[in-house]
Amino acid sequence: MTILHLRYRWLCAIATAILTVAPLDVRADESRTGHEPWYLLASEEDREQAQQLFEQAVEKHGLLKRGEAKDLYEQALALWDNPDIRWNLALLLVDLGEYLAAHEQLEGTVRWGGALGRGRLREVQDKMRLLESQNLARIEALIDQPEANVRLDGKPWFQGAGPRSKLVTPGTHWGGAARPGYTTADASMDVAPGRRYRVTLRMVADQPIQTRRWVAWVPWSVLASGIAVAAVGAGLERQAFVHRDAAARRLALDCSAQQCSPPRLPDIDRARLDSRLAIGAFAAGGTVVMAGLVLTWLNQPSLRRPEVPRSTFEVLPTLSPGRAGISARTRF
């Protein structure tokens, strides 16, 4: 038998001796009176059964049979929510590398505050800080939609507006938020131990947006311009008819005989000029009208989905003894 095994057997014997003469506790530096608040949580029968399981767990723990010890600790804890059981289970979970589960057990222990005793309370708090600085990371989520369902790594986290924070193990994590009628927001992040991160999940109403190629008045103004030019052409053509009629009346007065050599009439020249200008105006106006009609057709409204806003992922400053961090931001 190795020296390590002998040491654990000796510790196990001490713990068992303590449990036989005092309320449940594996350490000799914290005595229990039996009047602590957690003694009201279970019947005497359940406490006795939990103590037996605890003694077996301590023995298995001392023999490095961690799997069996964990099961026994959990069975004892199911019978009696005792902070000393949680403390031993937390230490075992640290040995197994289950740091997040260990921190949860310590949270359940520290909630008793001063009833634990100053020494144990300080020890639990120090252990929690150590796990947070060396083995765990913290993610904080921000969202402005009060009815959004926020998930972390595919599991429900919370509902409503943030911020909320959560301890996680180092590695890659996925955060997302969903709400009926809104776009889904999501972000992935790689977290390192001892760091704090903030992810801002942004959502917008998932309603089709009506868009056009140009401002609505642009094609209509082109069409109106073409119609206006064509109207000018119509006016010029009318003037041409007026001048032709005037020239015809002049000829009727000057040429009463059968043969007549009509003089050069200004009205005829003006009628010809107006007619040419009218034709040009009709051609230009018609071209502009056609262009306006094409632009109007091309500018018909179309529906598109709203653009999903980017979520931001920030590394927050960390300040701890002998360590300082800076803030960085990443967009997804």
Short mmCIF file of C-alpha atoms in Angstrom, two decimals:
data_model
loop_
_atom_site.label_atom_id
_atom_site.label_comp_id
_atom_site.label_asym_id
_atom_site.label_seq_id
_atom_site.Cartn_x
_atom_site.Cartn_y
_atom_site.Cartn_z
CA MET A 1 0.00 0.00 0.00
CA THR A 2 1.40 3.42 -1.02
CA ILE A 3 1.96 6.36 1.30
CA LEU A 4 -0.83 8.25 -0.55
CA HIS A 5 -3.35 5.52 0.19
CA LEU A 6 -2.26 5.37 3.82
CA ARG A 7 -2.77 9.11 4.12
CA TYR A 8 -6.30 8.94 2.70
CA ARG A 9 -7.21 6.04 4.97
CA TRP A 10 -6.00 8.08 7.95
CA LEU A 11 -8.11 11.08 6.87
CA CYS A 12 -11.10 8.85 6.31
CA ALA A 13 -10.73 7.40 9.81
CA ILE A 14 -10.58 10.87 11.34
CA ALA A 15 -13.66 12.02 9.38
CA THR A 16 -15.61 8.94 10.45
CA ALA A 17 -14.66 9.44 14.08
CA ILE A 18 -15.82 13.06 13.91
CA LEU A 19 -19.15 12.04 12.41
CA THR A 20 -19.79 9.52 15.19
CA VAL A 21 -19.45 12.09 17.94
CA ALA A 22 -20.71 15.29 16.28
CA PRO A 23 -23.25 16.45 13.70
CA LEU A 24 -22.45 15.91 10.02
CA ASP A 25 -19.10 17.51 9.12
CA VAL A 26 -15.94 16.17 7.57
CA ARG A 27 -13.66 18.83 9.03
CA ALA A 28 -12.52 19.18 12.62
CA ASP A 29 -12.17 22.97 12.52
CA GLU A 30 -15.94 23.56 12.21
CA SER A 31 -18.18 22.14 14.91
CA ARG A 32 -21.94 21.79 14.50
CA THR A 33 -24.46 22.20 17.27
CA GLY A 34 -27.38 20.54 15.54
CA HIS A 35 -29.32 23.80 15.60
CA GLU A 36 -28.11 25.15 12.25
CA PRO A 37 -30.96 26.09 9.87
CA TRP A 38 -30.39 23.17 7.50
CA TYR A 39 -31.23 20.70 10.27
CA LEU A 40 -34.85 21.76 9.82
CA LEU A 41 -34.83 20.61 6.19
CA ALA A 42 -34.98 16.87 6.83
CA SER A 43 -36.40 14.42 9.32
CA GLU A 44 -34.18 12.68 11.84
CA GLU A 45 -34.50 9.44 9.90
CA ASP A 46 -33.37 11.08 6.66
CA ARG A 47 -30.48 12.77 8.44
CA GLU A 48 -29.28 9.49 9.89
CA GLN A 49 -29.47 7.76 6.52
CA ALA A 50 -27.71 10.70 4.85
CA GLN A 51 -24.95 10.52 7.48
CA GLN A 52 -24.38 6.83 6.77
CA LEU A 53 -24.15 7.50 3.05
CA PHE A 54 -21.82 10.40 3.73
CA GLU A 55 -19.47 8.20 5.77
CA GLN A 56 -19.36 5.67 2.94
CA ALA A 57 -18.70 8.45 0.43
CA VAL A 58 -15.81 9.82 2.50
CA GLU A 59 -14.29 6.34 2.65
CA LYS A 60 -14.61 5.88 -1.14
CA HIS A 61 -13.24 9.37 -1.65
CA GLY A 62 -10.20 8.55 0.48
CA LEU A 63 -9.60 5.40 -1.58
CA LEU A 64 -9.73 7.49 -4.79
CA LYS A 65 -12.89 5.67 -5.93
CA ARG A 66 -14.30 8.95 -7.09
CA GLY A 67 -17.15 7.62 -9.19
CA GLU A 68 -18.60 5.60 -6.32
CA ALA A 69 -17.98 8.47 -3.89
CA LYS A 70 -19.83 10.89 -6.17
CA ASP A 71 -22.90 8.64 -6.31
CA LEU A 72 -22.94 8.29 -2.52
CA TYR A 73 -22.55 12.04 -1.96
CA GLU A 74 -25.43 12.72 -4.34
CA GLN A 75 -27.64 10.14 -2.64
CA ALA A 76 -26.91 11.73 0.74
CA LEU A 77 -27.60 15.19 -0.63
CA ALA A 78 -30.94 14.03 -2.05
CA LEU A 79 -31.97 13.04 1.47
CA TRP A 80 -30.57 16.08 3.22
CA ASP A 81 -29.55 19.40 1.69
CA ASN A 82 -26.58 19.85 3.98
CA PRO A 83 -23.80 22.36 3.11
CA ASP A 84 -21.09 20.03 4.41
CA ILE A 85 -22.21 17.35 1.97
CA ARG A 86 -22.17 19.93 -0.80
CA TRP A 87 -18.68 21.04 0.21
CA ASN A 88 -17.26 17.51 0.01
CA LEU A 89 -19.08 16.85 -3.26
CA ALA A 90 -17.66 20.09 -4.69
CA LEU A 91 -14.12 19.02 -3.79
CA LEU A 92 -14.69 15.68 -5.48
CA LEU A 93 -16.09 17.35 -8.62
CA VAL A 94 -12.98 19.54 -8.80
CA ASP A 95 -10.87 16.38 -8.73
CA LEU A 96 -12.98 15.01 -11.60
CA GLY A 97 -12.55 18.22 -13.61
CA GLU A 98 -16.27 19.04 -13.41
CA TYR A 99 -15.60 22.65 -12.45
CA LEU A 100 -18.99 24.11 -13.33
CA ALA A 101 -20.84 21.46 -11.32
CA ALA A 102 -18.43 22.05 -8.43
CA HIS A 103 -19.15 25.80 -8.52
CA GLU A 104 -22.89 25.09 -8.43
CA GLN A 105 -22.43 23.00 -5.29
CA LEU A 106 -20.41 25.80 -3.70
CA GLU A 107 -23.18 28.27 -4.57
CA GLY A 108 -25.62 26.01 -2.75
CA THR A 109 -23.25 26.01 0.21
CA VAL A 110 -22.49 29.72 0.45
CA ARG A 111 -26.17 30.67 0.51
CA TRP A 112 -26.23 29.76 4.23
CA GLY A 113 -23.86 32.64 4.94
CA GLY A 114 -22.65 33.02 8.51
CA ALA A 115 -24.39 29.84 9.65
CA LEU A 116 -21.52 27.93 8.00
CA GLY A 117 -18.96 29.43 10.38
CA ARG A 118 -16.47 32.09 9.41
CA GLY A 119 -13.73 29.67 8.50
CA ARG A 120 -15.87 27.52 6.24
CA LEU A 121 -17.60 30.49 4.64
CA ARG A 122 -14.27 32.09 3.78
CA GLU A 123 -12.98 28.79 2.44
CA VAL A 124 -16.03 28.29 0.22
CA GLN A 125 -15.81 31.83 -1.13
CA ASP A 126 -12.09 31.47 -1.85
CA LYS A 127 -12.73 28.20 -3.66
CA MET A 128 -15.44 29.83 -5.80
CA ARG A 129 -13.13 32.70 -6.76
CA LEU A 130 -10.38 30.26 -7.61
CA LEU A 131 -12.65 28.29 -9.93
CA GLU A 132 -13.87 31.49 -11.60
CA SER A 133 -10.34 32.76 -12.20
CA GLN A 134 -8.69 29.52 -13.30
CA ASN A 135 -11.29 27.10 -14.61
CA LEU A 136 -14.44 28.96 -15.68
CA ALA A 137 -15.53 31.93 -17.79
CA ARG A 138 -18.53 34.23 -17.46
CA ILE A 139 -20.87 35.21 -20.30
CA GLU A 140 -23.23 38.17 -20.02
CA ALA A 141 -26.12 38.51 -22.48
CA LEU A 142 -27.80 41.78 -23.41
CA ILE A 143 -31.09 41.95 -25.32
CA ASP A 144 -33.75 44.66 -25.64
CA GLN A 145 -36.77 42.50 -26.48
CA PRO A 146 -38.78 41.81 -23.30
CA GLU A 147 -40.45 38.65 -24.64
CA ALA A 148 -37.42 37.09 -26.30
CA ASN A 149 -36.40 33.54 -25.38
CA VAL A 150 -32.64 33.40 -24.93
CA ARG A 151 -30.77 30.13 -25.28
CA LEU A 152 -27.18 29.16 -24.57
CA ASP A 153 -25.68 26.15 -26.32
CA GLY A 154 -29.17 25.11 -27.42
CA LYS A 155 -30.59 25.09 -23.89
CA PRO A 156 -33.09 27.62 -22.48
CA TRP A 157 -31.39 30.33 -20.46
CA PHE A 158 -33.86 33.12 -19.66
CA GLN A 159 -36.80 35.05 -21.09
CA GLY A 160 -37.02 38.81 -21.33
CA ALA A 161 -34.64 41.70 -21.58
CA GLY A 162 -31.12 41.39 -20.18
CA PRO A 163 -28.58 41.63 -18.88
CA ARG A 164 -28.09 38.18 -17.44
CA SER A 165 -24.78 36.45 -16.72
CA LYS A 166 -23.78 32.81 -16.47
CA LEU A 167 -20.64 30.85 -15.72
CA VAL A 168 -19.54 28.47 -18.47
CA THR A 169 -16.67 26.14 -19.15
CA PRO A 170 -13.91 27.33 -21.52
CA GLY A 171 -14.43 26.59 -25.19
CA THR A 172 -16.90 27.51 -27.93
CA HIS A 173 -20.42 28.52 -26.96
CA TRP A 174 -23.47 29.56 -28.96
CA GLY A 175 -25.99 32.14 -27.85
CA GLY A 176 -29.29 32.96 -29.53
CA ALA A 177 -32.56 34.80 -29.02
CA ALA A 178 -35.94 34.19 -30.66
CA ARG A 179 -39.34 35.85 -30.51
CA PRO A 180 -42.39 35.33 -32.76
CA GLY A 181 -42.52 38.04 -35.40
CA TYR A 182 -38.85 39.00 -35.00
CA THR A 183 -35.64 37.94 -36.67
CA THR A 184 -33.58 35.37 -34.80
CA ALA A 185 -30.33 36.68 -33.35
CA ASP A 186 -27.38 34.41 -32.71
CA ALA A 187 -23.66 34.57 -32.03
CA SER A 188 -20.85 32.15 -31.33
CA MET A 189 -17.96 32.86 -29.01
CA ASP A 190 -14.72 31.23 -27.92
CA VAL A 191 -14.16 31.81 -24.22
CA ALA A 192 -11.05 31.37 -22.12
CA PRO A 193 -10.88 30.63 -18.39
CA GLY A 194 -10.89 33.60 -16.05
CA ARG A 195 -12.41 35.94 -18.65
CA ARG A 196 -15.68 37.86 -18.81
CA TYR A 197 -17.59 38.21 -22.07
CA ARG A 198 -20.63 40.20 -23.16
CA VAL A 199 -22.79 39.30 -26.14
CA THR A 200 -25.38 41.78 -27.40
CA LEU A 201 -28.19 40.07 -29.33
CA ARG A 202 -30.04 42.44 -31.64
CA MET A 203 -33.45 41.69 -33.16
CA VAL A 204 -35.78 43.54 -35.54
CA ALA A 205 -39.40 43.01 -36.50
CA ASP A 206 -39.57 40.29 -39.14
CA GLN A 207 -41.91 42.14 -41.50
CA PRO A 208 -41.40 42.42 -45.28
CA ILE A 209 -39.92 45.77 -46.29
CA GLN A 210 -41.20 47.49 -49.45
CA THR A 211 -38.36 48.83 -51.62
CA ARG A 212 -38.02 50.57 -55.02
CA ARG A 213 -35.11 51.07 -57.39
CA TRP A 214 -35.53 54.84 -57.20
CA VAL A 215 -37.56 57.35 -55.29
CA ALA A 216 -41.19 57.05 -56.40
CA TRP A 217 -41.35 60.54 -57.94
CA VAL A 218 -38.36 60.04 -60.29
CA PRO A 219 -40.01 57.93 -63.05
CA TRP A 220 -43.24 59.90 -62.75
CA SER A 221 -41.37 63.16 -63.26
CA VAL A 222 -39.74 61.72 -66.41
CA LEU A 223 -43.15 60.65 -67.69
CA ALA A 224 -44.60 64.07 -66.92
CA SER A 225 -41.71 65.76 -68.72
CA GLY A 226 -42.37 63.70 -71.86
CA ILE A 227 -46.06 64.56 -71.77
CA ALA A 228 -45.19 68.23 -71.35
CA VAL A 229 -42.87 68.18 -74.37
CA ALA A 230 -45.55 66.41 -76.42
CA ALA A 231 -48.06 69.05 -75.30
CA VAL A 232 -45.71 71.76 -76.57
CA GLY A 233 -45.59 69.93 -79.89
CA ALA A 234 -49.39 69.87 -79.99
CA GLY A 235 -49.44 73.60 -79.40
CA LEU A 236 -46.94 74.20 -82.20
CA GLU A 237 -48.97 72.04 -84.57
CA ARG A 238 -52.07 74.06 -83.73
CA GLN A 239 -50.17 77.24 -84.50
CA ALA A 240 -49.13 75.73 -87.81
CA PHE A 241 -52.80 75.10 -88.68
CA VAL A 242 -53.65 78.67 -87.74
CA HIS A 243 -50.94 80.04 -90.03
CA ARG A 244 -52.00 77.73 -92.86
CA ASP A 245 -55.61 78.94 -92.56
CA ALA A 246 -54.45 82.54 -92.59
CA ALA A 247 -52.36 81.94 -95.71
CA ALA A 248 -55.29 80.23 -97.41
CA ARG A 249 -57.59 83.17 -96.76
CA ARG A 250 -54.96 85.57 -98.03
CA LEU A 251 -54.61 83.60 -101.22
CA ALA A 252 -58.38 83.52 -101.69
CA LEU A 253 -58.54 87.30 -101.55
CA ASP A 254 -55.51 88.02 -103.76
CA CYS A 255 -56.19 85.45 -106.44
CA SER A 256 -59.71 85.99 -107.75
CA ALA A 257 -58.78 85.07 -111.31
CA GLN A 258 -58.36 81.55 -112.60
CA GLN A 259 -54.63 81.96 -112.95
CA CYS A 260 -52.75 83.57 -110.17
CA SER A 261 -49.14 83.75 -109.19
CA PRO A 262 -49.39 83.91 -105.41
CA PRO A 263 -46.96 86.16 -103.68
CA ARG A 264 -44.66 84.82 -100.98
CA LEU A 265 -46.68 84.67 -97.80
CA PRO A 266 -45.08 84.92 -94.28
CA ASP A 267 -47.84 82.76 -92.82
CA ILE A 268 -46.79 79.84 -95.01
CA ASP A 269 -43.19 80.06 -93.79
CA ARG A 270 -44.34 80.31 -90.19
CA ALA A 271 -46.67 77.34 -90.63
CA ARG A 272 -43.82 75.25 -92.03
CA LEU A 273 -41.52 76.17 -89.14
CA ASP A 274 -44.19 75.43 -86.55
CA SER A 275 -44.92 72.10 -88.18
CA ARG A 276 -41.27 71.07 -88.14
CA LEU A 277 -40.96 72.10 -84.50
CA ALA A 278 -44.13 70.20 -83.61
CA ILE A 279 -42.82 67.04 -85.23
CA GLY A 280 -39.59 67.35 -83.26
CA ALA A 281 -41.50 67.95 -80.05
CA PHE A 282 -43.73 64.93 -80.71
CA ALA A 283 -40.69 62.73 -81.32
CA ALA A 284 -38.82 63.96 -78.23
CA GLY A 285 -41.90 63.89 -76.02
CA GLY A 286 -42.87 60.41 -77.18
CA THR A 287 -39.36 59.13 -76.45
CA VAL A 288 -39.37 60.65 -72.96
CA VAL A 289 -42.87 59.28 -72.29
CA MET A 290 -41.74 55.79 -73.27
CA ALA A 291 -38.69 56.15 -71.03
CA GLY A 292 -40.95 57.29 -68.19
CA LEU A 293 -43.26 54.31 -68.69
CA VAL A 294 -40.29 51.92 -68.62
CA LEU A 295 -38.89 53.55 -65.49
CA THR A 296 -42.31 53.40 -63.83
CA TRP A 297 -42.56 49.68 -64.56
CA LEU A 298 -39.02 49.03 -63.33
CA ASN A 299 -39.72 51.04 -60.19
CA GLN A 300 -42.59 48.86 -59.03
CA PRO A 301 -42.32 48.09 -55.28
CA SER A 302 -40.74 44.80 -54.25
CA LEU A 303 -40.76 43.07 -50.87
CA ARG A 304 -37.64 41.83 -49.09
CA ARG A 305 -36.86 40.45 -45.68
CA PRO A 306 -35.30 42.87 -43.21
CA GLU A 307 -31.54 42.70 -42.79
CA VAL A 308 -30.57 40.86 -39.62
CA PRO A 309 -28.54 43.20 -37.39
CA ARG A 310 -25.16 42.01 -36.29
CA SER A 311 -24.66 40.79 -32.77
CA THR A 312 -21.58 42.02 -30.92
CA PHE A 313 -19.29 39.94 -28.78
CA GLU A 314 -17.04 41.76 -26.32
CA VAL A 315 -14.23 40.65 -24.09
CA LEU A 316 -14.66 42.67 -20.91
CA PRO A 317 -11.79 43.94 -18.75
CA THR A 318 -10.80 41.57 -15.99
CA LEU A 319 -9.10 42.80 -12.86
CA SER A 320 -7.74 40.36 -10.34
CA PRO A 321 -4.60 40.06 -8.23
CA GLY A 322 -1.62 39.86 -10.56
CA ARG A 323 -3.80 39.98 -13.67
CA ALA A 324 -5.39 42.62 -15.85
CA GLY A 325 -7.28 42.40 -19.11
CA ILE A 326 -8.44 44.75 -21.82
CA SER A 327 -11.66 44.99 -23.73
CA ALA A 328 -12.10 43.82 -27.32
CA ARG A 329 -15.17 43.62 -29.55
CA THR A 330 -16.11 41.26 -32.33
CA ARG A 331 -19.17 41.40 -34.60
CA PHE A 332 -21.05 38.38 -35.98
#
